[in-house]
XYZ file of N, CA and C in Angstrom:
390
model
N 47.743 13.334 -22.530
C 46.667 12.948 -23.418
C 47.081 13.239 -24.853
N 46.861 12.292 -25.732
C 47.188 12.466 -27.148
C 46.304 13.538 -27.755
N 46.896 14.410 -28.537
C 46.142 15.512 -29.122
C 45.657 15.213 -30.528
N 46.160 14.176 -31.176
C 45.776 13.868 -32.558
C 44.263 13.700 -32.729
N 43.543 13.044 -31.803
C 42.092 12.922 -31.992
C 41.356 14.258 -32.004
N 41.848 15.248 -31.276
C 41.200 16.557 -31.268
C 41.394 17.234 -32.630
N 42.576 17.109 -33.196
C 42.831 17.673 -34.521
C 42.007 16.940 -35.578
N 41.860 15.639 -35.421
C 41.031 14.867 -36.358
C 39.573 15.295 -36.265
N 39.071 15.482 -35.056
C 37.674 15.905 -34.874
C 37.446 17.292 -35.467
N 38.379 18.206 -35.262
C 38.247 19.553 -35.824
C 38.249 19.497 -37.350
N 39.108 18.681 -37.921
C 39.193 18.566 -39.380
C 37.943 17.919 -39.952
N 37.429 16.895 -39.307
C 36.199 16.235 -39.782
C 35.022 17.206 -39.693
N 34.932 17.960 -38.622
C 33.862 18.937 -38.477
C 33.957 20.006 -39.561
N 35.162 20.480 -39.836
C 35.377 21.469 -40.887
C 34.963 20.895 -42.247
N 35.381 19.665 -42.536
C 35.043 19.030 -43.818
C 33.535 18.823 -43.956
N 32.877 18.418 -42.876
C 31.420 18.224 -42.913
C 30.709 19.549 -43.165
N 31.185 20.609 -42.536
C 30.584 21.921 -42.727
C 30.770 22.394 -44.164
N 31.962 22.202 -44.717
C 32.213 22.574 -46.116
C 31.355 21.744 -47.067
N 31.224 20.462 -46.787
C 30.412 19.594 -47.643
C 28.943 20.018 -47.610
N 28.444 20.331 -46.437
C 27.057 20.782 -46.336
C 26.877 22.108 -47.067
N 27.790 23.042 -46.857
C 27.708 24.336 -47.530
C 27.757 24.197 -49.038
N 28.649 23.338 -49.546
C 28.739 23.118 -50.992
C 27.476 22.459 -51.528
N 26.929 21.525 -50.777
C 25.691 20.850 -51.197
C 24.526 21.827 -51.284
N 24.455 22.739 -50.350
C 23.397 23.756 -50.377
C 23.621 24.697 -51.552
N 24.879 25.115 -51.770
C 25.190 26.026 -52.871
C 24.876 25.401 -54.229
N 25.099 24.110 -54.351
C 24.814 23.399 -55.611
C 23.361 22.945 -55.708
N 22.581 23.280 -54.697
C 21.158 22.941 -54.628
C 20.902 21.422 -54.612
N 21.848 20.704 -54.034
C 21.667 19.266 -53.843
C 20.909 18.990 -52.553
N 21.025 19.928 -51.616
C 20.376 19.815 -50.314
C 19.648 21.126 -50.041
N 18.444 21.024 -49.507
C 17.673 22.212 -49.149
C 17.603 22.308 -47.625
N 18.217 23.347 -47.080
C 18.244 23.510 -45.619
C 17.446 24.732 -45.176
N 16.506 25.176 -45.990
C 15.727 26.367 -45.617
C 15.071 26.225 -44.253
N 14.546 25.059 -43.958
C 13.855 24.853 -42.679
C 14.792 24.439 -41.543
N 16.010 24.077 -41.869
C 16.965 23.629 -40.852
C 18.322 24.318 -41.038
N 18.289 25.612 -41.258
C 19.519 26.383 -41.453
C 20.448 26.295 -40.251
N 19.867 26.021 -39.094
C 20.637 25.954 -37.859
C 21.684 24.844 -37.896
N 21.477 23.838 -38.767
C 22.440 22.734 -38.836
C 23.807 23.260 -39.293
N 23.808 24.085 -40.328
C 25.061 24.655 -40.840
C 25.702 25.547 -39.769
N 24.875 26.299 -39.063
C 25.397 27.167 -38.001
C 25.946 26.341 -36.842
N 25.271 25.269 -36.505
C 25.739 24.394 -35.427
C 27.073 23.737 -35.805
N 27.196 23.327 -37.067
C 28.463 22.750 -37.521
C 29.583 23.788 -37.471
N 29.264 25.025 -37.811
C 30.259 26.089 -37.738
C 30.730 26.286 -36.292
N 29.784 26.335 -35.376
C 30.137 26.512 -33.962
C 30.966 25.329 -33.462
N 30.592 24.125 -33.864
C 31.358 22.937 -33.474
C 32.765 22.994 -34.056
N 32.875 23.387 -35.320
C 34.185 23.486 -35.969
C 35.063 24.507 -35.255
N 34.505 25.673 -34.983
C 35.260 26.723 -34.316
C 35.700 26.266 -32.918
N 34.786 25.658 -32.187
C 35.101 25.189 -30.830
C 36.162 24.097 -30.845
N 36.043 23.152 -31.766
C 37.032 22.080 -31.864
C 38.397 22.622 -32.293
N 38.398 23.611 -33.180
C 39.664 24.212 -33.603
C 40.338 24.921 -32.430
N 39.563 25.633 -31.633
C 40.125 26.293 -30.448
C 40.658 25.238 -29.471
N 39.899 24.158 -29.286
C 40.363 23.076 -28.420
C 41.645 22.443 -28.924
N 41.726 22.261 -30.239
C 42.940 21.684 -30.818
C 44.125 22.629 -30.642
N 43.893 23.922 -30.841
C 44.987 24.884 -30.654
C 45.432 24.943 -29.192
N 44.503 24.724 -28.278
C 44.872 24.748 -26.859
C 45.716 23.541 -26.469
N 45.759 22.527 -27.330
C 46.554 21.337 -27.015
C 48.039 21.657 -26.960
N 48.420 22.838 -27.389
C 49.828 23.245 -27.258
C 50.234 23.239 -25.790
N 49.265 23.450 -24.904
C 49.555 23.471 -23.478
C 49.363 22.148 -22.772
N 48.470 21.296 -23.267
C 48.168 20.064 -22.545
C 48.426 18.791 -23.352
N 48.654 18.921 -24.637
C 48.748 17.742 -25.505
C 50.016 16.942 -25.340
N 49.927 15.717 -25.797
C 51.056 14.809 -25.767
C 51.133 14.109 -27.109
N 52.270 13.906 -27.680
C 53.574 14.427 -27.281
C 53.634 15.940 -27.431
N 54.359 16.577 -26.548
C 54.370 18.040 -26.431
C 54.807 18.724 -27.721
N 55.887 18.270 -28.321
C 56.397 18.913 -29.538
C 55.432 18.820 -30.704
N 54.864 17.648 -30.905
C 53.908 17.475 -31.999
C 52.658 18.316 -31.776
N 52.198 18.375 -30.536
C 51.011 19.169 -30.224
C 51.251 20.647 -30.476
N 52.407 21.125 -30.051
C 52.720 22.539 -30.255
C 52.875 22.869 -31.728
N 53.533 21.987 -32.468
C 53.726 22.230 -33.899
C 52.389 22.203 -34.641
N 51.542 21.245 -34.314
C 50.237 21.150 -34.963
C 49.363 22.347 -34.610
N 49.420 22.782 -33.368
C 48.642 23.957 -32.952
C 49.119 25.202 -33.697
N 50.417 25.326 -33.876
C 50.962 26.469 -34.619
C 50.527 26.437 -36.078
N 50.437 25.237 -36.647
C 49.979 25.116 -38.031
C 48.497 25.433 -38.174
N 47.714 25.135 -37.155
C 46.273 25.377 -37.210
C 45.911 26.821 -36.874
N 46.757 27.507 -36.139
C 46.439 28.865 -35.665
C 46.001 29.838 -36.771
N 46.630 29.852 -37.952
C 46.176 30.792 -38.984
C 44.737 30.540 -39.458
N 44.198 29.362 -39.235
C 42.813 29.077 -39.623
C 41.825 29.889 -38.799
N 42.269 30.427 -37.685
C 41.384 31.243 -36.853
C 40.932 32.504 -37.588
N 41.760 33.011 -38.487
C 41.398 34.237 -39.213
C 40.197 34.003 -40.125
N 40.236 33.037 -41.060
C 39.042 32.839 -41.888
C 37.837 32.352 -41.093
N 38.071 31.553 -40.049
C 36.938 31.098 -39.242
C 36.263 32.261 -38.523
N 37.038 33.257 -38.165
C 36.472 34.435 -37.513
C 35.770 35.346 -38.521
N 36.302 35.433 -39.727
C 35.744 36.330 -40.746
C 34.520 35.774 -41.466
N 34.368 34.467 -41.506
C 33.315 33.839 -42.318
C 31.901 34.340 -41.995
N 31.532 34.633 -40.754
C 30.173 35.128 -40.524
C 29.914 36.489 -41.174
N 30.976 37.219 -41.464
C 30.834 38.549 -42.048
C 31.028 38.567 -43.564
N 31.254 37.410 -44.164
C 31.556 37.334 -45.592
C 30.308 37.317 -46.465
N 29.130 37.275 -45.891
C 27.911 37.206 -46.698
C 27.737 35.808 -47.257
N 26.512 35.435 -47.519
C 26.268 34.064 -47.996
C 25.822 34.002 -49.452
N 25.538 35.136 -50.044
C 25.025 35.134 -51.410
C 26.092 35.470 -52.448
N 27.338 35.554 -52.036
C 28.416 35.870 -52.969
C 29.449 34.753 -52.945
N 30.430 34.861 -53.831
C 31.519 33.875 -53.857
C 32.461 34.032 -52.675
N 32.394 35.169 -52.026
C 33.306 35.456 -50.924
C 33.169 34.438 -49.794
N 31.967 34.047 -49.445
C 31.729 33.127 -48.329
C 32.477 31.799 -48.508
N 32.272 31.085 -49.619
C 33.013 29.826 -49.766
C 34.515 30.027 -49.930
N 34.931 31.127 -50.550
C 36.367 31.361 -50.709
C 37.048 31.611 -49.365
N 36.407 32.398 -48.523
C 36.971 32.642 -47.187
C 36.993 31.328 -46.401
N 35.910 30.558 -46.495
C 35.837 29.286 -45.767
C 36.928 28.321 -46.224
N 37.190 28.271 -47.519
C 38.181 27.329 -48.039
C 39.621 27.729 -47.744
N 39.859 28.986 -47.389
C 41.234 29.380 -47.063
C 41.731 28.705 -45.787
N 40.838 28.178 -44.989
C 41.249 27.479 -43.769
C 41.683 26.037 -44.040
N 41.303 25.489 -45.178
C 41.558 24.071 -45.468
C 43.025 23.658 -45.346
N 43.970 24.376 -45.951
C 45.371 23.927 -45.833
C 45.868 23.856 -44.394
N 45.373 24.746 -43.548
C 45.816 24.771 -42.156
C 45.263 23.576 -41.384
N 44.007 23.221 -41.647
C 43.426 22.042 -41.004
C 44.166 20.778 -41.441
N 44.449 20.665 -42.726
C 45.129 19.468 -43.242
C 46.542 19.373 -42.682
N 47.280 20.485 -42.716
C 48.658 20.475 -42.205
C 48.693 20.126 -40.720
N 47.781 20.688 -39.955
C 47.748 20.405 -38.515
C 47.390 18.952 -38.243
N 46.444 18.419 -39.012
C 46.064 17.016 -38.842
C 47.242 16.099 -39.135
N 47.943 16.359 -40.227
C 49.100 15.530 -40.587
C 50.177 15.642 -39.518
N 50.483 16.853 -39.078
C 51.547 17.042 -38.086
C 51.206 16.404 -36.745
N 49.930 16.484 -36.359
C 49.541 15.900 -35.074
C 49.636 14.378 -35.094
N 49.605 13.800 -36.277
C 49.657 12.341 -36.404
C 51.081 11.807 -36.502
N 52.041 12.695 -36.746
C 53.426 12.259 -36.878
C 54.035 11.980 -35.513
N 54.980 11.041 -35.450
C 55.632 10.766 -34.163
C 56.528 11.927 -33.745
N 56.776 11.995 -32.457
C 57.643 13.025 -31.890
C 59.071 12.780 -32.349
N 59.745 13.854 -32.727
C 61.143 13.735 -33.120
C 62.022 14.185 -31.961
N 63.016 13.397 -31.648
C 63.949 13.767 -30.575
C 65.149 14.472 -31.182
N 65.978 15.065 -30.352
C 67.154 15.770 -30.861
C 68.110 14.808 -31.557
N 68.184 13.550 -31.083
C 69.072 12.572 -31.708
C 68.585 12.212 -33.103
N 67.278 12.040 -33.289
C 66.786 11.680 -34.617
C 66.888 12.856 -35.575
N 66.861 14.088 -35.065
C 67.048 15.251 -35.938
C 68.478 15.296 -36.458
N 69.440 14.954 -35.589
C 70.843 15.021 -35.985
C 71.222 13.888 -36.921
N 70.793 12.673 -36.593
C 71.239 11.509 -37.356
C 70.231 11.025 -38.384
N 68.971 11.353 -38.191
C 67.935 10.847 -39.081
C 67.566 9.408 -38.760
N 68.196 8.818 -37.733
C 67.958 7.447 -37.349
C 66.905 7.404 -36.245
N 65.868 6.624 -36.439
C 64.816 6.556 -35.435
C 65.008 5.402 -34.463
N 65.981 4.516 -34.748
C 66.235 3.399 -33.843
C 67.170 3.834 -32.723
N 66.927 3.293 -31.542
C 67.809 3.593 -30.421
C 69.045 2.713 -30.509
N 70.192 3.299 -30.226
C 71.438 2.530 -30.260
C 71.954 2.392 -28.834
N 72.663 1.274 -28.608
C 73.262 1.041 -27.289
C 74.576 1.771 -27.203
N 74.840 2.267 -25.999
C 76.124 2.963 -25.780
C 77.018 2.147 -24.914
């Protein structure tokens, strides 16, 4: 099973959660009565990120899945810390944004084609006849 869609879903969920959080912080959106939406997006983001990281074991192509999972793994630290960062200080959005480079790198890597040992040596992606 291709793992790129799982990485895309995790990245979209992360981006939606950041957009909602920024909108609330800038007072463009009022979520006082529906605060659970931001929490639900966080849970979805965390779950999708864990699912994407697990693709190292089941994803296809195997090398791309493992590389993308390794790139996404450091995002687990800020995602785990964010509930403890407080919401009324700058710390919350700063901790949340530290995960962004890892989501982007993993998404890009999961979308790249698998590299074989021959293409690493020669840089040629075309198959040659022997």
